[in-house]
mmCIF file of C-alpha atoms and ligand atoms in Angstrom:
data_model
loop_
_atom_site.group_PDB
_atom_site.id
_atom_site.type_symbol
_atom_site.label_atom_id
_atom_site.label_comp_id
_atom_site.label_asym_id
_atom_site.label_seq_id
_atom_site.Cartn_x
_atom_site.Cartn_y
_atom_site.Cartn_z
ATOM 1 C CA MET A 1 31.401 53.733 51.049
ATOM 2 C CA ALA A 2 33.093 50.925 49.091
ATOM 3 C CA HIS A 3 31.382 49.087 46.250
ATOM 4 C CA THR A 4 32.006 45.698 44.700
ATOM 5 C CA PHE A 5 30.739 43.753 41.720
ATOM 6 C CA VAL A 6 29.333 40.278 42.381
ATOM 7 C CA MET A 7 27.730 37.981 39.820
ATOM 8 C CA VAL A 8 25.888 34.711 40.301
ATOM 9 C CA LYS A 9 27.212 32.648 37.395
ATOM 10 C CA PRO A 10 25.050 30.414 35.135
ATOM 11 C CA ASP A 11 25.598 27.333 37.337
ATOM 12 C CA GLY A 12 24.395 29.248 40.394
ATOM 13 C CA VAL A 13 21.271 30.473 38.584
ATOM 14 C CA LYS A 14 20.499 26.980 37.184
ATOM 15 C CA ARG A 15 20.881 25.427 40.623
ATOM 16 C CA GLY A 16 18.588 27.944 42.307
ATOM 17 C CA LEU A 17 21.303 29.576 44.408
ATOM 18 C CA VAL A 18 20.573 33.239 43.612
ATOM 19 C CA GLY A 19 18.621 33.688 46.851
ATOM 20 C CA GLU A 20 21.294 31.878 48.848
ATOM 21 C CA VAL A 21 24.063 34.165 47.544
ATOM 22 C CA ILE A 22 22.009 37.330 48.064
ATOM 23 C CA GLY A 23 20.991 36.168 51.547
ATOM 24 C CA ARG A 24 24.571 35.642 52.640
ATOM 25 C CA LEU A 25 25.682 39.078 51.433
ATOM 26 C CA GLU A 26 22.636 40.703 53.059
ATOM 27 C CA GLN A 27 23.136 38.872 56.347
ATOM 28 C CA LYS A 28 26.743 40.093 56.460
ATOM 29 C CA GLY A 29 25.449 43.649 56.257
ATOM 30 C CA LEU A 30 26.282 44.595 52.679
ATOM 31 C CA GLN A 31 23.646 46.582 50.808
ATOM 32 C CA LEU A 32 22.368 45.752 47.331
ATOM 33 C CA ARG A 33 22.669 48.749 44.983
ATOM 34 C CA ALA A 34 21.940 47.221 41.543
ATOM 35 C CA MET A 35 20.914 43.854 40.135
ATOM 36 C CA LYS A 36 19.680 42.316 36.874
ATOM 37 C CA LEU A 37 19.182 38.955 35.180
ATOM 38 C CA LEU A 38 20.962 38.678 31.828
ATOM 39 C CA GLN A 39 22.724 36.236 29.559
ATOM 40 C CA VAL A 40 26.347 37.360 29.286
ATOM 41 C CA THR A 41 27.191 37.884 25.598
ATOM 42 C CA PRO A 42 30.587 36.883 24.148
ATOM 43 C CA ASP A 43 31.413 40.615 23.945
ATOM 44 C CA LEU A 44 30.617 41.233 27.641
ATOM 45 C CA ALA A 45 32.471 38.056 28.618
ATOM 46 C CA ALA A 46 35.598 39.141 26.732
ATOM 47 C CA LYS A 47 35.561 42.510 28.527
ATOM 48 C CA HIS A 48 34.879 40.987 31.929
ATOM 49 C CA TYR A 49 37.620 38.354 31.663
ATOM 50 C CA ALA A 50 40.169 40.297 29.555
ATOM 51 C CA GLU A 51 42.882 39.635 32.172
ATOM 52 C CA HIS A 52 42.534 35.883 31.543
ATOM 53 C CA GLN A 53 42.662 35.860 27.723
ATOM 54 C CA ASP A 54 46.032 34.087 27.606
ATOM 55 C CA LYS A 55 45.156 31.468 30.235
ATOM 56 C CA PRO A 56 44.646 27.822 29.234
ATOM 57 C CA PHE A 57 41.128 27.836 30.743
ATOM 58 C CA TYR A 58 39.979 30.991 28.886
ATOM 59 C CA ASP A 59 37.848 29.315 26.174
ATOM 60 C CA GLU A 60 36.192 27.049 28.727
ATOM 61 C CA LEU A 61 35.501 30.046 30.964
ATOM 62 C CA ILE A 62 33.904 32.083 28.148
ATOM 63 C CA THR A 63 31.771 29.125 27.011
ATOM 64 C CA PHE A 64 30.593 28.611 30.591
ATOM 65 C CA ILE A 65 29.889 32.233 31.484
ATOM 66 C CA THR A 66 27.802 32.708 28.298
ATOM 67 C CA SER A 67 25.924 29.390 28.710
ATOM 68 C CA GLY A 68 22.825 30.718 30.485
ATOM 69 C CA PRO A 69 21.438 33.595 32.531
ATOM 70 C CA SER A 70 23.634 35.227 35.194
ATOM 71 C CA VAL A 71 22.768 37.727 37.928
ATOM 72 C CA PRO A 72 25.217 40.657 38.065
ATOM 73 C CA MET A 73 24.936 42.859 41.162
ATOM 74 C CA VAL A 74 26.536 45.839 42.861
ATOM 75 C CA TRP A 75 26.994 45.678 46.632
ATOM 76 C CA GLU A 76 28.004 48.444 49.008
ATOM 77 C CA GLY A 77 29.553 48.402 52.461
ATOM 78 C CA ARG A 78 32.701 48.694 54.545
ATOM 79 C CA GLU A 79 35.571 46.971 52.681
ATOM 80 C CA ALA A 80 32.947 45.487 50.322
ATOM 81 C CA VAL A 81 35.497 43.975 47.902
ATOM 82 C CA GLN A 82 37.320 41.973 50.555
ATOM 83 C CA VAL A 83 34.147 41.061 52.451
ATOM 84 C CA ALA A 84 32.485 39.606 49.333
ATOM 85 C CA ARG A 85 35.645 37.643 48.429
ATOM 86 C CA THR A 86 35.785 36.206 51.954
ATOM 87 C CA LEU A 87 32.133 35.121 51.794
ATOM 88 C CA MET A 88 32.742 33.522 48.355
ATOM 89 C CA GLY A 89 35.783 31.464 49.362
ATOM 90 C CA ALA A 90 38.779 30.309 47.325
ATOM 91 C CA THR A 91 38.587 30.132 43.517
ATOM 92 C CA ASP A 92 39.012 26.355 43.590
ATOM 93 C CA PRO A 93 36.054 24.960 45.547
ATOM 94 C CA VAL A 94 38.248 22.068 46.704
ATOM 95 C CA LYS A 95 40.208 24.641 48.721
ATOM 96 C CA ALA A 96 37.232 26.819 49.707
ATOM 97 C CA VAL A 97 36.458 26.263 53.380
ATOM 98 C CA PRO A 98 33.005 25.214 54.609
ATOM 99 C CA GLY A 99 30.915 28.244 55.468
ATOM 100 C CA THR A 100 31.900 30.014 52.255
ATOM 101 C CA ILE A 101 29.638 29.971 49.194
ATOM 102 C CA ARG A 102 32.088 27.958 47.081
ATOM 103 C CA GLY A 103 33.011 25.804 50.079
ATOM 104 C CA ASP A 104 29.386 24.875 50.666
ATOM 105 C CA PHE A 105 27.979 24.585 47.127
ATOM 106 C CA ALA A 106 30.681 23.963 44.501
ATOM 107 C CA LEU A 107 33.205 21.314 43.511
ATOM 108 C CA ALA A 108 34.327 22.125 39.934
ATOM 109 C CA ILE A 109 36.819 24.977 39.441
ATOM 110 C CA THR A 110 35.138 26.567 36.414
ATOM 111 C CA GLU A 111 31.593 26.186 37.735
ATOM 112 C CA ASN A 112 32.162 27.886 41.059
ATOM 113 C CA ILE A 113 28.788 29.673 41.506
ATOM 114 C CA VAL A 114 29.862 33.258 41.914
ATOM 115 C CA HIS A 115 32.208 36.005 40.704
ATOM 116 C CA GLY A 116 33.491 38.809 42.914
ATOM 117 C CA SER A 117 35.845 41.682 42.083
ATOM 118 C CA ASP A 118 39.403 41.241 43.386
ATOM 119 C CA SER A 119 40.234 44.941 43.973
ATOM 120 C CA HIS A 120 38.637 48.368 44.089
ATOM 121 C CA GLU A 121 39.934 49.052 40.551
ATOM 122 C CA SER A 122 38.450 45.771 39.247
ATOM 123 C CA ALA A 123 35.156 46.610 40.928
ATOM 124 C CA GLU A 124 34.910 50.006 39.214
ATOM 125 C CA ARG A 125 35.814 48.454 35.849
ATOM 126 C CA GLU A 126 33.416 45.505 36.168
ATOM 127 C CA ILE A 127 30.502 47.608 37.452
ATOM 128 C CA ALA A 128 30.892 49.819 34.353
ATOM 129 C CA ILE A 129 30.793 46.759 32.054
ATOM 130 C CA TYR A 130 27.423 45.583 33.383
ATOM 131 C CA PHE A 131 25.655 48.730 34.642
ATOM 132 C CA SER A 132 25.082 52.286 33.493
ATOM 133 C CA PRO A 133 25.439 55.011 36.172
ATOM 134 C CA GLU A 134 21.631 55.473 36.235
ATOM 135 C CA GLU A 135 21.164 51.838 37.261
ATOM 136 C CA LEU A 136 23.131 52.293 40.515
ATOM 137 C CA LEU A 137 20.845 53.236 43.399
HETATM 138 P P1 IDP B 1 38.190 34.322 40.947
HETATM 139 O O1 IDP B 1 36.846 34.099 40.294
HETATM 140 O O2 IDP B 1 38.256 33.642 42.293
HETATM 141 O O3 IDP B 1 38.606 35.761 40.988
HETATM 142 P P2 IDP B 1 40.106 34.006 38.765
HETATM 143 O O4 IDP B 1 41.505 33.520 38.920
HETATM 144 O O5 IDP B 1 39.898 35.466 38.495
HETATM 145 O O6 IDP B 1 39.282 33.547 40.058
HETATM 146 O O7 IDP B 1 39.461 33.146 37.608
HETATM 147 C C1 IDP B 1 38.237 33.529 37.015
HETATM 148 C C2 IDP B 1 37.368 32.311 36.843
HETATM 149 O O8 IDP B 1 37.958 31.433 35.886
HETATM 150 C C3 IDP B 1 37.204 31.449 38.110
HETATM 151 O O9 IDP B 1 36.218 31.926 38.993
HETATM 152 C C4 IDP B 1 36.834 30.118 37.514
HETATM 153 O O10 IDP B 1 35.461 30.104 37.094
HETATM 154 C C5 IDP B 1 37.704 30.082 36.254
HETATM 155 N N1 IDP B 1 39.008 29.444 36.517
HETATM 156 C C6 IDP B 1 40.032 29.933 37.248
HETATM 157 N N2 IDP B 1 41.081 29.095 37.266
HETATM 158 C C7 IDP B 1 40.717 28.039 36.512
HETATM 159 C C8 IDP B 1 41.393 26.828 36.140
HETATM 160 O O11 IDP B 1 42.547 26.558 36.505
HETATM 161 N N3 IDP B 1 40.674 25.966 35.349
HETATM 162 C C9 IDP B 1 39.403 26.231 34.923
HETATM 163 N N4 IDP B 1 38.738 27.377 35.250
HETATM 164 C C10 IDP B 1 39.385 28.259 36.039
HETATM 165 MG MG1 MG B 2 39.024 37.038 39.434
#
């Protein structure tokens, strides 16, 4: 069965949206396999967002993602990567349609509540950054 990596970002935790995000993924039928509360360190952030290191928004993104506690999670289910991305909505909350997490709860592009892997390969890589194999149930 497919796995994906989802993380409630610091804005989502501060705004009390952890339960909302988990509820939506659960209601869709995905199963939670691992979860923790942690403050992303600069080292973890650099690994997680390595693909964006040359982007103009990189410094802002790293400052934001390390600014407070986040909730990284592993979810399992049929086509889990695509399903989680669909539930999250577009990266820019202005374009995210109502009914998606970003469409319903976000407006700023950096502070967009939630991260979700964009491919199976990204999911495997990101899960390994945040979880040891023993933490996956
Ligand atoms: P994704 O989270 O939908 O996969 P990515 O393009 O991988 O989007 O970007 C990673 C994160 O970087 C976004 O979720 C958002 O927080 C931030 N970001 C993306 N594009 C911009 C931008 O143009 N300005 C500021 N922040 C951005
Ligand atoms: Mg991405």
